XYZ file of C-alpha atoms in Angstrom:
727
model
C -27.514 19.641 71.030
C -28.323 16.745 73.281
C -24.805 15.371 72.990
C -23.168 18.408 74.563
C -25.892 18.763 77.183
C -25.518 15.147 78.220
C -21.788 15.262 78.625
C -21.808 18.683 80.310
C -24.332 17.445 82.831
C -21.651 15.123 84.122
C -19.619 18.114 85.271
C -22.017 18.564 88.189
C -22.113 14.885 89.086
C -19.557 12.212 89.946
C -16.993 11.449 87.243
C -17.187 8.128 85.415
C -15.014 5.257 86.538
C -11.499 5.544 85.151
C -9.938 2.432 86.652
C -9.825 0.821 83.208
C -7.354 1.860 80.544
C -8.176 4.890 78.405
C -10.223 4.644 75.236
C -8.615 5.128 71.866
C -9.786 7.833 69.513
C -7.394 10.378 68.185
C -8.046 13.398 66.196
C -5.504 15.710 67.817
C -6.496 18.646 65.632
C -10.118 18.463 66.695
C -12.727 18.808 64.014
C -14.730 22.002 64.434
C -16.338 22.360 61.038
C -19.468 20.827 59.595
C -18.269 21.071 56.028
C -17.189 18.147 53.874
C -13.741 18.827 52.549
C -12.704 17.733 49.061
C -10.347 14.806 48.815
C -6.773 15.933 49.313
C -3.426 14.810 48.014
C -2.009 11.943 50.067
C 0.122 13.059 52.996
C 2.950 11.272 54.750
C 1.495 10.767 58.217
C 0.109 7.481 59.348
C -1.731 9.134 62.227
C -3.010 12.274 60.494
C -6.437 13.366 61.764
C -9.309 14.373 59.582
C -9.328 18.037 58.689
C -13.068 18.459 59.055
C -16.300 16.680 59.745
C -16.453 14.508 56.654
C -12.925 14.843 55.362
C -11.218 11.762 53.991
C -7.862 11.234 55.733
C -5.324 9.894 53.290
C -1.980 8.207 53.340
C 1.275 9.564 52.046
C 2.620 9.514 48.580
C 6.165 8.202 48.632
C 8.930 10.412 47.328
C 10.290 8.982 44.123
C 13.797 9.375 42.780
C 14.221 10.537 39.212
C 15.824 8.561 36.402
C 17.092 9.729 33.033
C 18.433 13.188 32.228
C 22.080 14.207 32.323
C 24.171 12.719 35.106
C 26.554 14.739 37.265
C 29.639 13.447 39.065
C 27.989 13.535 42.496
C 24.947 11.548 41.373
C 22.647 14.452 40.550
C 20.344 14.182 37.553
C 20.093 17.398 35.575
C 17.214 18.624 33.396
C 17.610 21.813 31.390
C 14.620 23.962 30.541
C 14.306 22.459 27.048
C 13.002 19.270 28.657
C 9.975 21.138 30.064
C 9.256 23.271 26.993
C 6.568 20.916 25.712
C 4.476 21.667 28.848
C 4.687 25.470 28.422
C 4.964 25.950 32.201
C 4.047 29.356 33.601
C 5.803 29.016 36.959
C 8.582 27.108 38.670
C 5.928 25.063 40.469
C 4.706 23.643 37.161
C 8.289 22.733 36.242
C 8.747 20.884 39.536
C 5.429 19.089 39.037
C 6.575 17.909 35.589
C 9.951 16.576 36.751
C 9.863 12.824 35.989
C 9.237 10.637 39.016
C 9.523 13.491 41.514
C 6.870 13.826 44.228
C 6.758 17.260 45.852
C 6.839 17.308 49.664
C 6.020 20.755 51.039
C 7.148 19.877 54.592
C 5.228 20.690 57.746
C 4.657 24.364 58.494
C 3.020 23.580 61.844
C 6.006 21.760 63.332
C 7.942 23.843 65.838
C 11.475 24.829 64.971
C 13.069 25.181 61.560
C 15.009 22.000 60.839
C 12.115 19.542 61.037
C 9.837 21.649 58.815
C 11.865 21.030 55.646
C 10.247 19.833 52.432
C 12.255 18.380 49.554
C 12.952 21.395 47.304
C 15.769 23.940 47.499
C 16.387 27.007 45.343
C 19.938 27.683 44.142
C 21.051 25.051 46.658
C 19.475 26.913 49.577
C 16.372 26.170 51.583
C 14.100 29.245 51.826
C 14.241 30.793 55.299
C 10.457 30.845 55.591
C 7.827 28.598 57.172
C 4.603 30.505 56.581
C 5.174 30.474 52.825
C 5.031 26.828 51.783
C 7.503 25.728 49.135
C 4.754 25.328 46.552
C 3.648 28.923 47.236
C 7.222 30.140 46.760
C 7.612 28.136 43.542
C 4.317 29.499 42.226
C 5.743 33.034 42.468
C 8.846 32.277 40.349
C 8.243 32.727 36.602
C 9.166 29.663 34.548
C 11.409 31.748 32.290
C 13.671 32.422 35.284
C 14.494 28.723 35.709
C 17.853 27.662 34.245
C 17.803 23.962 35.128
C 16.527 21.374 37.577
C 18.807 19.063 39.573
C 17.646 16.016 41.513
C 19.973 14.277 43.954
C 20.200 12.577 47.306
C 19.310 14.640 50.346
C 22.757 14.955 51.925
C 23.895 17.130 49.010
C 21.659 19.918 50.281
C 22.027 20.039 54.052
C 21.262 18.435 57.395
C 17.503 18.855 57.047
C 17.567 16.542 54.022
C 20.089 13.893 55.090
C 18.737 10.407 54.415
C 16.125 11.562 51.911
C 16.316 9.567 48.686
C 15.828 12.696 46.588
C 15.799 16.474 46.819
C 15.170 18.824 43.904
C 17.371 21.878 43.387
C 15.878 24.635 41.266
C 18.672 26.687 39.673
C 17.592 30.158 38.557
C 19.102 32.338 35.855
C 21.378 35.209 36.818
C 20.079 37.560 34.137
C 18.794 40.945 35.213
C 15.442 42.571 34.618
C 11.855 42.069 35.687
C 9.733 38.951 35.285
C 6.448 37.897 36.788
C 3.256 35.885 36.640
C -0.422 36.804 36.791
C -3.179 34.261 37.400
C -6.945 34.502 37.651
C -9.596 31.856 38.300
C -13.386 31.785 38.286
C -15.221 28.820 39.840
C -18.939 28.016 39.748
C -20.742 26.082 42.480
C -23.790 23.891 41.955
C -26.187 26.743 42.746
C -24.801 28.805 39.853
C -22.841 31.353 41.863
C -19.463 32.478 40.478
C -16.389 33.046 42.640
C -13.254 34.842 41.351
C -9.707 34.578 42.694
C -6.353 35.949 41.581
C -2.666 36.348 42.323
C 0.322 38.228 40.949
C 4.052 38.098 41.605
C 7.162 39.718 40.222
C 10.876 38.912 40.375
C 13.352 41.770 40.030
C 17.033 40.896 39.584
C 19.974 43.263 39.317
C 23.525 41.992 39.558
C 23.979 39.762 42.612
C 20.685 40.822 44.151
C 17.084 39.877 43.475
C 13.746 40.915 44.932
C 10.561 38.848 44.743
C 7.255 40.544 45.561
C 3.895 38.790 45.623
C 0.277 39.690 46.256
C -2.516 37.150 46.341
C -6.255 37.200 46.914
C -8.395 34.072 46.885
C -12.129 33.922 47.130
C -12.861 30.232 47.589
C -16.567 29.657 48.048
C -18.765 26.633 47.735
C -22.194 25.380 48.619
C -22.858 21.829 49.710
C -26.068 20.078 50.604
C -26.832 16.891 52.448
C -28.510 15.299 55.415
C -28.004 13.667 58.814
C -30.051 10.642 59.830
C -30.090 9.401 63.447
C -31.387 5.869 64.120
C -31.543 3.570 67.125
C -29.632 0.290 67.090
C -30.160 -2.496 66.416
C -33.774 -1.783 65.363
C -32.738 1.178 63.110
C -35.741 3.263 64.099
C -35.286 6.843 62.896
C -35.290 9.369 65.741
C -34.257 12.487 63.819
C -33.672 13.619 60.250
C -31.812 16.842 59.395
C -31.710 18.429 55.964
C -28.675 20.725 55.745
C -27.234 23.303 53.388
C -23.746 24.682 54.062
C -22.587 27.915 52.466
C -18.829 28.234 52.849
C -16.598 31.217 52.122
C -12.817 31.161 52.534
C -11.431 34.519 51.424
C -7.695 34.917 51.954
C -5.175 37.591 51.192
C -1.439 37.920 51.553
C 1.471 40.129 50.660
C 5.031 38.850 50.801
C 8.520 39.802 49.788
C 11.890 38.062 49.588
C 15.347 39.553 49.004
C 18.405 37.537 47.990
C 22.071 38.411 47.725
C 24.282 35.830 46.023
C 27.956 36.663 46.130
C 29.172 33.157 45.301
C 29.843 30.001 47.273
C 29.123 30.516 50.988
C 28.531 34.235 50.464
C 24.754 34.595 50.482
C 22.044 36.426 52.378
C 18.254 36.216 52.357
C 15.517 38.280 53.964
C 11.822 37.494 53.697
C 8.547 38.701 55.172
C 4.882 37.808 54.871
C 1.578 39.193 56.122
C -1.577 37.134 55.635
C -5.245 37.273 56.541
C -7.432 34.168 56.294
C -11.161 33.897 56.843
C -13.495 30.925 57.077
C -17.216 31.666 57.055
C -19.752 28.852 57.299
C -23.502 29.422 57.423
C -25.684 26.353 57.800
C -29.435 26.031 57.512
C -30.766 22.899 59.172
C -34.353 21.662 58.805
C -34.814 19.143 61.646
C -37.617 16.582 61.666
C -37.689 14.635 64.961
C -39.669 11.424 65.414
C -41.808 13.271 67.947
C -42.236 16.919 68.815
C -42.271 20.030 66.641
C -40.047 20.484 63.593
C -37.165 22.941 63.924
C -35.191 25.207 61.609
C -31.826 25.294 63.387
C -28.871 27.469 62.429
C -25.107 26.997 62.726
C -22.589 29.751 62.025
C -18.802 29.662 62.142
C -16.726 32.816 61.760
C -12.991 32.139 61.896
C -10.232 34.709 61.440
C -6.500 33.977 61.309
C -3.896 36.714 60.954
C -0.282 35.735 60.368
C 3.027 37.591 60.278
C 6.512 36.270 59.609
C 9.963 37.792 59.310
C 13.002 35.639 58.608
C 16.406 35.584 57.046
C 19.783 33.908 56.821
C 23.406 34.893 56.307
C 26.230 32.632 55.116
C 29.976 33.287 55.233
C 33.065 31.138 54.558
C 34.451 29.457 57.672
C 37.074 26.711 58.147
C 37.003 25.684 54.470
C 33.231 25.389 54.619
C 30.220 27.583 55.164
C 28.734 29.022 58.356
C 25.056 29.951 58.158
C 22.972 31.896 60.669
C 19.183 31.593 60.360
C 16.646 33.687 62.235
C 12.869 33.418 62.129
C 9.987 35.055 63.999
C 6.312 34.272 63.423
C 3.038 35.254 65.038
C -0.475 33.936 64.430
C -3.590 35.456 65.975
C -6.756 33.383 65.924
C -10.289 34.588 66.596
C -12.977 31.913 66.121
C -16.690 32.328 66.808
C -19.216 29.458 66.700
C -22.946 29.691 67.337
C -25.517 26.908 67.181
C -29.188 27.837 67.616
C -32.210 25.584 68.097
C -35.243 27.319 66.575
C -38.958 26.722 66.112
C -40.495 29.081 63.554
C -37.450 31.364 63.908
C -37.908 31.579 67.698
C -34.726 30.557 69.523
C -35.394 27.850 72.123
C -31.788 27.022 73.001
C -28.278 26.560 71.734
C -24.631 27.210 72.431
C -21.982 29.731 71.443
C -18.215 29.549 71.727
C -15.322 31.929 71.214
C -11.679 30.956 70.846
C -9.081 33.717 71.050
C -5.496 32.518 70.775
C -2.081 33.992 70.034
C 0.848 31.856 68.969
C 4.436 33.090 68.774
C 7.601 31.373 67.614
C 11.177 32.631 67.619
C 13.927 30.449 66.124
C 17.692 30.853 65.830
C 19.715 28.209 63.988
C 23.456 28.041 63.257
C 24.896 25.526 60.773
C 28.448 24.758 59.672
C 29.083 22.453 56.751
C 32.050 21.237 54.776
C 31.802 19.076 51.701
C 35.122 17.251 52.125
C 36.751 16.648 55.499
C 39.113 13.705 54.969
C 36.601 12.138 52.615
C 33.528 12.896 54.726
C 30.829 15.476 54.102
C 30.148 17.086 57.477
C 27.383 19.273 58.783
C 26.784 20.264 62.368
C 24.875 22.935 64.173
C 22.586 24.045 66.944
C 19.040 25.388 67.069
C 17.097 27.176 69.768
C 13.381 27.964 69.718
C 10.834 29.639 71.962
C 7.176 28.802 71.328
C 4.188 30.293 73.176
C 0.464 29.619 72.875
C -1.931 31.801 74.878
C -5.487 30.505 74.476
C -8.839 31.597 75.902
C -11.926 29.454 75.199
C -15.388 30.574 76.334
C -18.419 28.307 75.918
C -21.943 29.566 76.656
C -25.312 27.854 77.052
C -28.018 29.954 75.359
C -30.977 28.141 76.900
C -33.505 30.626 78.269
C -32.207 33.516 76.171
C -29.511 34.561 78.681
C -25.978 33.265 77.969
C -24.638 31.163 80.839
C -20.917 30.421 80.769
C -19.917 26.749 80.923
C -16.590 26.180 82.630
C -14.622 23.580 80.688
C -11.545 21.974 82.215
C -8.405 23.703 80.881
C -10.181 26.287 78.720
C -7.831 29.144 79.662
C -4.171 28.221 79.500
C -0.756 29.380 78.397
C 1.750 26.897 76.984
C 5.410 27.830 76.740
C 8.267 25.710 75.413
C 11.998 26.345 75.372
C 13.503 23.875 72.930
C 17.048 23.291 71.776
C 18.796 20.760 69.605
C 22.340 19.866 68.666
C 22.882 17.884 65.484
C 25.658 16.374 63.388
C 25.525 14.636 60.012
C 28.309 12.690 58.328
C 28.411 10.973 54.963
C 30.905 9.357 52.617
C 31.048 6.871 49.764
C 32.197 3.397 50.807
C 32.747 2.377 47.186
C 31.711 3.453 43.713
C 28.234 2.009 44.280
C 27.711 2.307 48.039
C 27.307 5.350 50.280
C 26.789 5.646 54.042
C 25.124 8.588 55.788
C 25.027 8.881 59.579
C 23.416 11.452 61.802
C 22.329 12.198 65.334
C 20.236 14.909 66.964
C 20.074 15.584 70.681
C 16.886 17.431 71.565
C 15.866 19.000 74.877
C 12.565 20.677 75.689
C 11.362 22.568 78.761
C 7.554 22.607 78.528
C 5.357 24.615 80.907
C 1.573 24.897 81.141
C -0.089 27.559 83.306
C -3.658 28.737 83.766
C -6.498 26.289 84.490
C -3.892 23.510 84.645
C -0.281 23.650 85.768
C 2.401 21.305 84.519
C 6.106 21.432 83.844
C 8.437 18.803 82.479
C 11.788 18.546 80.762
C 12.050 16.095 77.879
C 15.325 14.962 76.327
C 15.796 12.631 73.381
C 18.671 11.276 71.316
C 17.609 10.641 67.732
C 20.207 8.707 65.719
C 19.800 7.708 62.081
C 21.694 5.804 59.410
C 21.148 5.402 55.677
C 22.839 3.017 53.244
C 22.450 3.952 49.584
C 23.284 1.426 46.846
C 23.548 2.076 43.104
C 24.870 -1.197 41.675
C 24.611 -0.168 38.035
C 22.164 -1.337 35.439
C 19.969 1.622 36.466
C 18.935 0.001 39.751
C 18.857 2.044 42.948
C 18.159 0.777 46.461
C 18.268 2.326 49.911
C 17.788 1.178 53.487
C 17.462 3.461 56.507
C 16.814 3.326 60.222
C 16.104 6.271 62.482
C 14.541 7.217 65.772
C 11.817 9.847 65.689
C 9.925 11.718 68.396
C 6.608 13.380 67.591
C 6.037 16.988 68.563
C 3.138 17.738 70.863
C 0.387 19.963 69.539
C -0.097 22.814 72.001
C -3.810 22.898 71.146
C -4.126 19.387 72.628
C -3.616 20.925 76.073
C -6.755 23.097 75.706
C -10.393 21.983 76.034
C -12.758 22.997 73.258
C -16.317 22.212 72.179
C -17.309 21.076 68.690
C -20.770 22.561 68.290
C -21.297 20.974 64.891
C -20.541 17.527 66.344
C -22.225 18.054 69.727
C -19.197 16.962 71.710
C -16.358 18.322 73.810
C -12.651 17.656 73.422
C -10.898 17.748 76.748
C -7.415 19.183 77.184
C -4.523 17.164 78.577
C -1.590 19.054 80.074
C 0.242 15.757 80.732
C 0.344 14.489 77.151
C 3.617 12.793 76.164
C 5.124 12.660 72.642
C 5.101 9.254 70.985
C 8.507 7.809 70.029
C 9.344 5.424 67.221
C 12.081 3.397 65.576
C 11.467 3.555 61.839
C 12.913 1.169 59.258
C 12.406 1.831 55.557
C 13.739 0.235 52.375
C 13.046 0.917 48.732
C 14.186 -0.241 45.313
C 13.604 1.571 42.041
C 14.644 1.681 38.415
C 13.780 3.717 35.321
C 11.365 2.412 32.698
C 10.415 3.549 29.205
C 13.083 6.244 29.159
C 12.447 8.811 31.868
C 9.785 6.806 33.709
C 10.198 5.129 37.064
C 8.959 2.145 39.014
C 9.486 2.131 42.781
C 8.634 -0.306 45.563
C 8.897 0.603 49.236
C 8.529 -1.387 52.447
C 8.888 -0.319 56.066
C 8.143 -1.000 59.696
C 7.754 1.375 62.669
C 7.763 0.372 66.312
C 6.021 3.097 68.294
C 5.969 3.681 72.044
C 3.292 5.758 73.805
C 0.983 5.900 70.791
C -0.813 9.258 70.810
C -4.565 8.710 70.700
C -7.378 9.672 73.095
C -7.909 9.020 76.807
C -10.808 9.787 79.197
C -10.761 12.730 81.571
C -12.198 12.761 85.121
C -14.849 15.235 83.951
C -16.354 12.728 81.494
C -14.762 13.925 78.263
C -11.997 12.364 76.259
C -8.762 14.137 75.455
C -5.530 13.539 73.555
C -3.431 11.049 75.481
C -1.076 8.088 75.261
C -1.758 4.386 74.821
C 0.822 1.605 74.826
C 3.142 0.305 72.131
C 2.023 0.108 68.514
C 3.168 -1.167 65.131
C 3.076 0.351 61.656
C 3.589 -1.699 58.482
C 4.270 0.147 55.222
C 4.054 -1.172 51.660
C 3.907 1.276 48.761
C 4.395 1.212 45.021
C 4.554 3.872 42.338
C 4.782 3.716 38.551
C 5.477 6.899 36.608
C 5.522 6.070 32.903
C 5.857 8.083 29.684
C 3.567 6.512 27.089
C 5.045 7.712 23.798
C 6.806 4.377 23.217
C 3.467 2.648 23.768
C 1.772 4.679 21.060
C 0.321 7.549 23.129
C 2.332 10.539 21.937
C 2.952 13.101 24.664
C 1.151 10.960 27.223
C 2.237 10.203 30.765
C 0.551 8.080 33.427
C 1.204 7.704 37.142
C -0.217 4.999 39.386
C 0.301 4.947 43.154
C -0.817 2.329 45.670
C -0.178 2.487 49.413
C -0.939 0.105 52.230
C -0.296 1.245 55.803
C -1.308 -1.212 58.470
C -1.338 -0.047 62.086
C -1.952 -1.929 65.301
C -2.397 -0.984 68.943
C -4.317 -2.599 71.786
C -7.717 -1.056 72.397
C -7.947 -0.553 76.168
C -11.733 -0.967 76.158
C -12.088 -4.145 74.115
C -8.639 -5.572 74.833
C -8.305 -6.382 71.128
C -5.881 -5.001 68.572
C -7.226 -2.276 66.309
C -5.837 0.290 63.845
C -4.589 3.677 65.002
C -7.210 6.384 64.866
C -7.141 8.448 61.707
C -5.367 6.012 59.377
C -6.606 4.846 55.997
C -5.171 1.377 55.349
C -5.344 1.611 51.560
C -4.965 4.539 49.169
C -4.871 4.372 45.381
C -4.333 7.234 42.943
C -3.973 7.351 39.177
C -3.337 10.241 36.828
C -2.957 10.723 33.096
C -1.776 13.758 31.137
C -1.229 14.243 27.423
C 0.517 17.228 25.843
C 0.095 17.858 22.115
C 1.601 21.101 20.810
C -0.581 23.894 22.215
C -3.104 21.575 23.847
C -3.051 19.365 26.933
C -5.623 17.431 28.910
C -5.608 15.101 31.883
C -7.480 13.335 34.634
C -6.692 12.536 38.285
C -8.428 9.763 40.223
C -8.266 8.899 43.917
C -9.771 6.157 46.052
C -9.315 5.895 49.825
C -10.498 3.215 52.214
C -12.456 4.547 55.207
C -10.696 5.537 58.403
C -11.945 5.503 61.974
C -11.500 7.572 65.120
C -11.987 5.713 68.397
C -13.344 8.062 71.044
C -14.778 7.709 74.548
C -18.284 6.632 73.565
C -18.244 6.599 69.777
C -16.483 5.366 66.669
C -16.312 8.141 64.085
C -15.840 6.999 60.478
C -15.503 9.521 57.619
C -15.369 8.107 54.086
C -16.162 8.929 50.485
C -17.321 7.108 47.411
C -14.619 6.252 44.878
C -13.322 7.536 42.657
C -12.844 11.219 43.394
C -11.935 12.727 40.015
C -10.501 15.919 38.566
C -10.469 16.617 34.820
C -8.784 19.490 33.001
C -7.927 20.764 29.534
C -5.387 23.449 28.634
C -4.834 25.679 25.632
C -1.593 27.625 25.240
C -2.085 30.396 22.671
C 1.501 31.582 23.276
C 4.489 30.261 25.156
C 3.679 32.667 27.986
C -0.087 32.251 28.296
C -2.288 29.341 29.343
C -6.055 28.994 29.473
C -7.335 26.020 31.461
C -10.811 24.689 32.106
C -11.618 21.859 34.456
C -14.013 20.012 36.679
C -13.297 19.413 40.357
C -15.187 16.451 41.825
C -15.954 15.521 38.219
C -17.848 12.382 39.240
C -20.011 14.362 41.672
C -19.366 11.954 44.532
C -20.576 12.892 48.021
C -18.653 12.560 51.269
C -20.048 10.509 54.137
C -19.602 10.105 57.846
C -20.901 7.389 60.163
C -20.854 7.935 63.942
C -21.672 4.904 66.088
C -22.434 5.557 69.771
C -22.070 3.317 72.836
C -23.569 3.756 76.293
C -21.989 4.648 78.663
C -18.773 4.070 76.703
C -17.129 1.602 74.336
C -16.726 -1.061 77.009
C -20.315 -1.897 76.075
C -19.994 -4.389 73.191
C -23.063 -3.277 71.196
C -23.863 0.286 70.060
C -27.238 1.884 70.724
C -27.301 4.808 68.263
C -26.007 5.720 64.804
C -25.707 9.075 63.073
C -25.122 9.012 59.310
C -24.110 12.174 57.435
C -23.878 12.957 53.746
C -22.537 16.133 52.129
C -22.124 16.888 48.437
C -20.502 19.857 46.708
C -21.415 18.336 43.332
C -19.379 19.076 40.216
C -17.323 22.299 40.394
C -16.359 23.742 36.984
C -13.668 26.421 36.736
C -11.627 28.423 34.260
C -8.089 29.685 34.891
C -5.975 32.130 32.887
C -2.213 32.380 33.525
C 0.316 34.702 31.932
C 4.001 35.293 32.532
C 5.886 38.378 31.509
C 9.505 39.425 31.320
């Protein structure tokens, strides 16, 4: 724990010089876990931070428009359920995942407000009035036999939240009455031989114009990973400490949710939904430490995290002025209780350590009113207003356990309350300019009154105008191109205002009550066309000019905290091929290849040289193959990600993994309603790595003096899943 002790010692002494510009290093959602997360699906954020200590941050997968199928007069492509029959899907989620060329975007549940949290799927033309339930969770609860057809079209067909999107998928459900549902169970085995079960069940009840969806889910994700840390001096690479670690991780979750729908026809609908969830994260680490000198230790790290969530939301739509007027209401609450303890031990006798508790409550209340009309003198029009109140009340307590008596350590901004009143007014207009060309325009005026009280006090009012324009071109011959420009403003993470220690990383993240949101002008173009029937090839290029890049800056107390740098640039180049292989001799086969380059650049205030943004992987490649043959199917997914870096006050933190990360599965469908699947997660058994390079006193020193190298491995994780739908 020397890292925390060293930096905390500065609290009693003079602060370091801060006359130079702040250092870059941004992981706004600070890492507080020692575990190595599995590789995740690419996400669409060029500045996304790592989710844990050795996680591999990834780039986004581009949304891809869908060719083929039956065309509708407004440009929608329609797939009836017969198209998906060969896959024997159990749920609506599996139907969406099999839609040619479509890439599911679940949206962002953490963003404040309702409008900006949208994904790219609607149900019966309506966006679900829920944020806690992600769209993939909602789709998983809908039995496949309740799906009538799938429609894919441009975003403006489905509301203001989707204007400018090249594609949105509309899932149209049957109106038949009765009861239908799905049941799913999974058993996974970790490398130590332990078995972990999980299960979920949902039912959909429809009678006349009303339907009720009830769901209950329990997961029991557990895994064991082993690895080591090695600390060496630089440049001589003399080992000063070696740590052999075993992490035992449990993530039990449970939820119950319900959703009611009334559909009385066009612009005569109502929805009500609720959800209660309980999430746990339990990490127990054993750590055999061998220092270069001194006695060996058997340290312990424990993390006990509890998150309770509640949400109630709904919407009501009525005809108004030849269009529809919709009122949306949403209230959520999340209670967090996190406990960390790190103990230094010799022969089970505690000689020191730290403990930390984080108790936080987060509330959000949203009201949104939208009016839309599909034809107002040739224009489609949508306008509305949204108001939101967000509150975070956080209490962080850090204790030094040296000497056996806990001594509280006072961090800057460790008790604080953040409150934001936010409102926005928006309008979206669109019309065809010709048979092949369409123009969509929009603007949002956003105002925010942000207040911080407690250990720090700050108040500011932020206002932004965010215009956008999209030109969509379908010249015939199956080609499709689009160009767009828009202004975006990032939302501040309330947690960035609060100081917190990372016991597993032996460092402190300072809070910054004066953090400003970064702003950007974003330009994006793409061109695509179908291949081999219902396949697709798509190329995408873009450029973002960003002001006040959010990264990390030093604090007077000697920590670093989220803060703003200068202007930055983002360059985007992505390609995707989604190809059916039957014409090439592989019956029932389908392959997808995705390649993404995202180059970022901002001036490093310490070195004065340009460097990438923290938390960006410049290159991501994924490939997948699936083959369906009657009752059998099999497939493989591969992913490779270039390393990313986080530039902090006195270190460069670089998580990475060995390529490729692989998943393999095989399915057997004994009936049209049942599926048995077996698979291997991390099929190649690749470990995850992390390299931390330290500078003294900070990164203005050109050469590092210390390196910590970590390795974690979950090994191959086999599983078996049984799914059945009824009704």
